[in-house]
Coordinates of C-alpha atoms in Angstrom, one line a residue:
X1 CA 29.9 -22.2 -11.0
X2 CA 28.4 -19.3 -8.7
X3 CA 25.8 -20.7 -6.2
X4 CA 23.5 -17.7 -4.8
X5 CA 21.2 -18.5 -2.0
X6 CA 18.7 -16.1 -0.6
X7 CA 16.5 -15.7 2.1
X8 CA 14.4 -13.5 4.2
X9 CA 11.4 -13.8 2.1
X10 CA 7.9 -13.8 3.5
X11 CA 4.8 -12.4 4.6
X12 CA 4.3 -8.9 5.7
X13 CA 2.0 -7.3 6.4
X14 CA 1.3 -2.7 4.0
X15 CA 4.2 -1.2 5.9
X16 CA 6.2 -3.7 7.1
X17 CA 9.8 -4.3 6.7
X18 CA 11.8 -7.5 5.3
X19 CA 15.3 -8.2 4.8
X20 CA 16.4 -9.9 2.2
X21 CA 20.1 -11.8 2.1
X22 CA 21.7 -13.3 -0.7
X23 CA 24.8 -15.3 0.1
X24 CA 27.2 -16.5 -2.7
X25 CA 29.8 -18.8 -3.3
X26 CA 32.1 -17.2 -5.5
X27 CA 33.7 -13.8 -4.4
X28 CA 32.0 -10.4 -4.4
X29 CA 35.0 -8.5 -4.6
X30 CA 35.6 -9.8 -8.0
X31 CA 31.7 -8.6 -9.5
X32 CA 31.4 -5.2 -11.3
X33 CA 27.8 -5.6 -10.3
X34 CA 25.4 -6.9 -7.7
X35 CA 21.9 -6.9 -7.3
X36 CA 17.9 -7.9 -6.6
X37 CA 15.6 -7.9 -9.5
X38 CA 12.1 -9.1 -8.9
X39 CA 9.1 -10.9 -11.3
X40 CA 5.5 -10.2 -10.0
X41 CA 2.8 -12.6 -11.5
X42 CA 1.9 -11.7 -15.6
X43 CA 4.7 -9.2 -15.3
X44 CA 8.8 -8.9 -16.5
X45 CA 11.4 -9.3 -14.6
X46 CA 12.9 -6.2 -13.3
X47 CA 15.6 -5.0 -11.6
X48 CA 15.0 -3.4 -7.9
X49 CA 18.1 -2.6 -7.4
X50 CA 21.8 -3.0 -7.8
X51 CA 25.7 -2.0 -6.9
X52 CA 28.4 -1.3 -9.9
X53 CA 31.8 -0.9 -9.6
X54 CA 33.3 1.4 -11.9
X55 CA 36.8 0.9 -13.6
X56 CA 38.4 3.3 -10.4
X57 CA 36.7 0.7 -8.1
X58 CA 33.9 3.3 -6.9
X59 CA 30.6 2.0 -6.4
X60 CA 27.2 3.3 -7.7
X61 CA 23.8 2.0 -6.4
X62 CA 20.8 1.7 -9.0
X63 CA 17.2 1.8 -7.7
X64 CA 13.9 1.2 -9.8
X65 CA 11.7 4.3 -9.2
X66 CA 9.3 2.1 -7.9
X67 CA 11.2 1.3 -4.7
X68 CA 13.3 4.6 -4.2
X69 CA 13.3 5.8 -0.8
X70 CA 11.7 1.8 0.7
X71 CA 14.3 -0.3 -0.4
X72 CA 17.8 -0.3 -0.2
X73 CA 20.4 -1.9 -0.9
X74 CA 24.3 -3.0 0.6
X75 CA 26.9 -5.3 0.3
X76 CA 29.1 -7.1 2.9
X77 CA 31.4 -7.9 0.5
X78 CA 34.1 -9.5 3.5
X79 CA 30.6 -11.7 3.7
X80 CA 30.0 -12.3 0.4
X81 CA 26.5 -11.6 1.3
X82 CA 24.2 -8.7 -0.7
X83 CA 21.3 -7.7 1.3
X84 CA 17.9 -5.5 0.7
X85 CA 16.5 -3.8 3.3
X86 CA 12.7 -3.6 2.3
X87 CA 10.8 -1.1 4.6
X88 CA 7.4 0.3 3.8
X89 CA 6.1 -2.3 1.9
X90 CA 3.2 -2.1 -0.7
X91 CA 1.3 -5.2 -2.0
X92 CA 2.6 -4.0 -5.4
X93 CA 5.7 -5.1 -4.2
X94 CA 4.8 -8.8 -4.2
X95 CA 7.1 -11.2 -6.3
X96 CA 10.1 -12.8 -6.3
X97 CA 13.0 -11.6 -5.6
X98 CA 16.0 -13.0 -6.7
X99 CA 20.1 -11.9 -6.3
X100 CA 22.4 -11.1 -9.0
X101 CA 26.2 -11.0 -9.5
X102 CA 27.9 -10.5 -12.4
X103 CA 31.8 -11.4 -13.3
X104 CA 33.5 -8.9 -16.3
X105 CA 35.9 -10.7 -17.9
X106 CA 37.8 -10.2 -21.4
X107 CA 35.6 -12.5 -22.9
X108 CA 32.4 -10.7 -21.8
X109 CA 30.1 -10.9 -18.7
X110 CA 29.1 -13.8 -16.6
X111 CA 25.9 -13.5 -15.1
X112 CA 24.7 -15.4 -11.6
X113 CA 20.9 -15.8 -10.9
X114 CA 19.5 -17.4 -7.5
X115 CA 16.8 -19.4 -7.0
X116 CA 14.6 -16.7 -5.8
X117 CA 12.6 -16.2 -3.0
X118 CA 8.9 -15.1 -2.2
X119 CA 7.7 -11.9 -0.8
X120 CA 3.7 -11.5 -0.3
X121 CA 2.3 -8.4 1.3
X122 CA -0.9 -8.3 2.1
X123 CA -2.9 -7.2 5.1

């Protein structure tokens, strides 16, 4: 089993910066993708943004329009830490965030969800 543990969640305040940090237990460099996804009240859970590694071990980054240019995200892989740098923060961007790894394997993927944790922006 994969624990994932985040943090950073919070209050801020319409253009205010957070940083989120996800620790796991399991290795990083072994994931073909790592992530954030995020589930605002009476909405779906979607993703904010992620890391693939292709088959030649390059890595692409995915970002929900929504968040392009505000968020961003990295990896410290050495850490086994994925982060999310949240800066100009909208109220729309209330939810819960919560990190994602996934393990490709012969048998198909392996997916790893956190607990989550709670960002509120409001003034």
């Amino acid at each position: 089993q994969v624990q994932l543990v985040e943090s950073g969640g919070g209050l801020a305040e319409p253009g205010g910066s957070l940083r989120l940090s996800c620790v796991a237990s399991g290795n990083l460099f072994r994931t073909n993708t790592i992530g954030w996804y995020r589930q605002a009240p009476g909405k779906q859970r979607e993703m904010v943004a992620s890391i693939r590694r292709t088959y030649n071990t390059n890595y692409a980054d995915s970002y929900a329009d929504s968040v392009k240019g505000r968020l961003t995200i990295s990896g410290d892989y050495a850490k086994n830490t994925v982060n999310l740098q949240m800066n100009s923060l909208k109220p729309e961007d209330t939810a819960v965030y919560y990190c994602y790894v996934n393990y490709q394997n012969s048998g198909g993927p392996t997916s790893y969800w956190g607990q989550g944790t709670q960002v509120t922006v409001s003034p």
